[in-house]
PDB file of C-alpha atoms in Angstrom:
ATOM      1  CA  UNK A   1     -18.718 -31.947 -73.334  1.00 87.00           C
ATOM      2  CA  UNK A   2     -21.268 -29.772 -75.679  1.00 95.00           C
ATOM      3  CA  UNK A   3     -24.730 -30.737 -74.991  1.00 97.00           C
ATOM      4  CA  UNK A   4     -27.337 -30.446 -77.921  1.00 98.00           C
ATOM      5  CA  UNK A   5     -31.116 -30.849 -77.370  1.00 98.00           C
ATOM      6  CA  UNK A   6     -33.226 -31.446 -80.495  1.00 98.00           C
ATOM      7  CA  UNK A   7     -36.982 -30.924 -79.972  1.00 98.00           C
ATOM      8  CA  UNK A   8     -39.631 -32.366 -82.301  1.00 98.00           C
ATOM      9  CA  UNK A   9     -43.249 -31.813 -82.691  1.00 96.00           C
ATOM     10  CA  UNK A  10     -44.745 -33.092 -85.664  1.00 94.00           C
ATOM     11  CA  UNK A  11     -46.086 -36.396 -86.342  1.00 92.00           C
ATOM     12  CA  UNK A  12     -43.532 -39.063 -87.746  1.00 91.00           C
ATOM     13  CA  UNK A  13     -44.619 -39.820 -90.909  1.00 86.00           C
ATOM     14  CA  UNK A  14     -46.667 -36.639 -91.502  1.00 80.00           C
ATOM     15  CA  UNK A  15     -43.723 -34.484 -92.428  1.00 88.00           C
ATOM     16  CA  UNK A  16     -40.097 -35.270 -92.696  1.00 93.00           C
ATOM     17  CA  UNK A  17     -39.437 -33.192 -89.615  1.00 96.00           C
ATOM     18  CA  UNK A  18     -38.674 -36.266 -87.540  1.00 96.00           C
ATOM     19  CA  UNK A  19     -36.870 -37.904 -90.083  1.00 96.00           C
ATOM     20  CA  UNK A  20     -34.487 -34.958 -90.585  1.00 97.00           C
ATOM     21  CA  UNK A  21     -34.029 -34.688 -87.088  1.00 98.00           C
ATOM     22  CA  UNK A  22     -32.851 -38.071 -86.435  1.00 97.00           C
ATOM     23  CA  UNK A  23     -30.761 -37.743 -89.256  1.00 97.00           C
ATOM     24  CA  UNK A  24     -28.922 -34.837 -87.565  1.00 97.00           C
ATOM     25  CA  UNK A  25     -28.789 -36.662 -84.423  1.00 97.00           C
ATOM     26  CA  UNK A  26     -27.130 -39.662 -85.886  1.00 97.00           C
ATOM     27  CA  UNK A  27     -24.238 -37.232 -87.814  1.00 97.00           C
ATOM     28  CA  UNK A  28     -23.732 -35.280 -84.547  1.00 97.00           C
ATOM     29  CA  UNK A  29     -23.060 -38.871 -82.861  1.00 96.00           C
ATOM     30  CA  UNK A  30     -20.496 -39.414 -85.483  1.00 95.00           C
ATOM     31  CA  UNK A  31     -18.430 -36.221 -85.493  1.00 93.00           C
ATOM     32  CA  UNK A  32     -14.774 -36.503 -83.763  1.00 87.00           C
ATOM     33  CA  UNK A  33     -15.815 -34.397 -81.398  1.00 90.00           C
ATOM     34  CA  UNK A  34     -19.414 -35.697 -80.747  1.00 86.00           C
ATOM     35  CA  UNK A  35     -21.467 -33.442 -78.463  1.00 92.00           C
ATOM     36  CA  UNK A  36     -24.045 -35.173 -76.073  1.00 96.00           C
ATOM     37  CA  UNK A  37     -27.247 -35.480 -77.995  1.00 97.00           C
ATOM     38  CA  UNK A  38     -30.619 -35.373 -76.184  1.00 98.00           C
ATOM     39  CA  UNK A  39     -33.871 -35.662 -77.982  1.00 98.00           C
ATOM     40  CA  UNK A  40     -37.337 -34.655 -76.936  1.00 98.00           C
ATOM     41  CA  UNK A  41     -40.408 -35.589 -78.576  1.00 98.00           C
ATOM     42  CA  UNK A  42     -43.774 -33.599 -78.066  1.00 97.00           C
ATOM     43  CA  UNK A  43     -47.095 -33.638 -79.482  1.00 96.00           C
ATOM     44  CA  UNK A  44     -47.800 -35.786 -82.540  1.00 95.00           C
ATOM     45  CA  UNK A  45     -44.057 -36.590 -82.695  1.00 96.00           C
ATOM     46  CA  UNK A  46     -44.413 -38.809 -79.074  1.00 96.00           C
ATOM     47  CA  UNK A  47     -46.227 -41.505 -81.656  1.00 95.00           C
ATOM     48  CA  UNK A  48     -42.855 -42.183 -83.145  1.00 95.00           C
ATOM     49  CA  UNK A  49     -41.931 -44.149 -80.038  1.00 96.00           C
ATOM     50  CA  UNK A  50     -44.443 -46.874 -80.754  1.00 94.00           C
ATOM     51  CA  UNK A  51     -42.745 -49.923 -81.881  1.00 93.00           C
ATOM     52  CA  UNK A  52     -43.351 -52.256 -84.965  1.00 91.00           C
ATOM     53  CA  UNK A  53     -44.747 -49.585 -87.203  1.00 86.00           C
ATOM     54  CA  UNK A  54     -44.648 -50.864 -90.749  1.00 82.00           C
ATOM     55  CA  UNK A  55     -44.253 -47.568 -93.103  1.00 78.00           C
ATOM     56  CA  UNK A  56     -44.963 -48.500 -96.743  1.00 73.00           C
ATOM     57  CA  UNK A  57     -41.797 -47.399 -98.242  1.00 75.00           C
ATOM     58  CA  UNK A  58     -38.898 -44.925 -97.243  1.00 77.00           C
ATOM     59  CA  UNK A  59     -37.443 -44.302 -94.205  1.00 85.00           C
ATOM     60  CA  UNK A  60     -38.062 -46.570 -90.912  1.00 90.00           C
ATOM     61  CA  UNK A  61     -38.000 -44.018 -88.030  1.00 93.00           C
ATOM     62  CA  UNK A  62     -37.982 -47.077 -85.293  1.00 94.00           C
ATOM     63  CA  UNK A  63     -34.626 -48.198 -87.024  1.00 94.00           C
ATOM     64  CA  UNK A  64     -33.385 -44.595 -86.820  1.00 96.00           C
ATOM     65  CA  UNK A  65     -34.444 -44.144 -83.281  1.00 97.00           C
ATOM     66  CA  UNK A  66     -32.487 -47.677 -82.417  1.00 97.00           C
ATOM     67  CA  UNK A  67     -29.624 -46.116 -84.192  1.00 97.00           C
ATOM     68  CA  UNK A  68     -29.490 -42.694 -82.102  1.00 97.00           C
ATOM     69  CA  UNK A  69     -29.995 -44.785 -79.268  1.00 98.00           C
ATOM     70  CA  UNK A  70     -27.014 -47.108 -79.932  1.00 97.00           C
ATOM     71  CA  UNK A  71     -24.929 -44.098 -80.404  1.00 97.00           C
ATOM     72  CA  UNK A  72     -25.650 -43.065 -76.576  1.00 96.00           C
ATOM     73  CA  UNK A  73     -28.169 -40.301 -77.118  1.00 97.00           C
ATOM     74  CA  UNK A  74     -31.012 -39.929 -74.776  1.00 97.00           C
ATOM     75  CA  UNK A  75     -34.498 -39.761 -76.272  1.00 98.00           C
ATOM     76  CA  UNK A  76     -37.441 -38.942 -74.114  1.00 98.00           C
ATOM     77  CA  UNK A  77     -41.267 -38.097 -74.860  1.00 97.00           C
ATOM     78  CA  UNK A  78     -43.839 -36.083 -73.244  1.00 97.00           C
ATOM     79  CA  UNK A  79     -45.877 -38.215 -70.651  1.00 95.00           C
ATOM     80  CA  UNK A  80     -48.895 -35.713 -70.863  1.00 96.00           C
ATOM     81  CA  UNK A  81     -49.100 -35.619 -74.882  1.00 96.00           C
ATOM     82  CA  UNK A  82     -48.875 -39.590 -74.590  1.00 95.00           C
ATOM     83  CA  UNK A  83     -52.163 -39.128 -72.511  1.00 94.00           C
ATOM     84  CA  UNK A  84     -53.763 -36.726 -74.683  1.00 95.00           C
ATOM     85  CA  UNK A  85     -53.666 -38.993 -77.475  1.00 94.00           C
ATOM     86  CA  UNK A  86     -54.994 -41.992 -75.660  1.00 90.00           C
ATOM     87  CA  UNK A  87     -51.440 -44.119 -75.968  1.00 89.00           C
ATOM     88  CA  UNK A  88     -50.933 -44.495 -72.045  1.00 83.00           C
ATOM     89  CA  UNK A  89     -51.107 -48.169 -71.927  1.00 84.00           C
ATOM     90  CA  UNK A  90     -48.992 -48.865 -75.024  1.00 84.00           C
ATOM     91  CA  UNK A  91     -45.325 -49.994 -74.877  1.00 91.00           C
ATOM     92  CA  UNK A  92     -42.694 -47.891 -76.159  1.00 95.00           C
ATOM     93  CA  UNK A  93     -39.437 -48.399 -78.039  1.00 96.00           C
ATOM     94  CA  UNK A  94     -36.723 -50.100 -75.735  1.00 96.00           C
ATOM     95  CA  UNK A  95     -34.608 -47.068 -74.403  1.00 97.00           C
ATOM     96  CA  UNK A  96     -37.195 -44.350 -75.248  1.00 97.00           C
ATOM     97  CA  UNK A  97     -37.974 -42.653 -71.682  1.00 96.00           C
ATOM     98  CA  UNK A  98     -41.376 -40.955 -70.597  1.00 96.00           C
ATOM     99  CA  UNK A  99     -40.918 -37.564 -69.301  1.00 97.00           C
ATOM    100  CA  UNK A 100     -42.500 -34.269 -68.250  1.00 97.00           C
ATOM    101  CA  UNK A 101     -42.399 -30.643 -69.162  1.00 96.00           C
ATOM    102  CA  UNK A 102     -39.934 -30.376 -65.920  1.00 97.00           C
ATOM    103  CA  UNK A 103     -37.756 -32.960 -67.604  1.00 97.00           C
ATOM    104  CA  UNK A 104     -38.033 -30.568 -70.918  1.00 98.00           C
ATOM    105  CA  UNK A 105     -37.043 -27.700 -68.882  1.00 98.00           C
ATOM    106  CA  UNK A 106     -33.989 -28.987 -67.567  1.00 97.00           C
ATOM    107  CA  UNK A 107     -32.527 -30.347 -70.625  1.00 96.00           C
ATOM    108  CA  UNK A 108     -33.103 -26.833 -72.049  1.00 97.00           C
ATOM    109  CA  UNK A 109     -31.166 -25.462 -69.313  1.00 97.00           C
ATOM    110  CA  UNK A 110     -28.295 -27.589 -69.434  1.00 96.00           C
ATOM    111  CA  UNK A 111     -28.029 -27.435 -73.462  1.00 97.00           C
ATOM    112  CA  UNK A 112     -25.451 -25.282 -75.239  1.00 97.00           C
ATOM    113  CA  UNK A 113     -27.731 -25.491 -78.562  1.00 97.00           C
ATOM    114  CA  UNK A 114     -31.401 -26.171 -78.790  1.00 98.00           C
ATOM    115  CA  UNK A 115     -32.894 -27.134 -82.278  1.00 97.00           C
ATOM    116  CA  UNK A 116     -36.577 -27.612 -82.899  1.00 97.00           C
ATOM    117  CA  UNK A 117     -37.968 -29.347 -85.606  1.00 95.00           C
TER     118      UNK A 117
END
């Protein structure tokens, strides 16, 4: 099975990069020959895993992350990025997993394709 790694660095609502990454992940998961999709959130993108965010209007990233997770994709986020932002004690959306750069390196080596947003 083909493996696709999607890496996102931007803040969840500061640009549409995470939104577009999640849209792509959802579409990949819906293909007849769906690859194994893995997301890795770095830098300000880690704040997307905080539950109960209330965007004023438009898309809801928590719902999109929950769809991606329900489709069987893996969603990991950077431990040191969380610590740097003082978010260590906060909970994450169920199913999202804290990970290290070692985890990202392994996923990169396992992947057939890597997409960076």
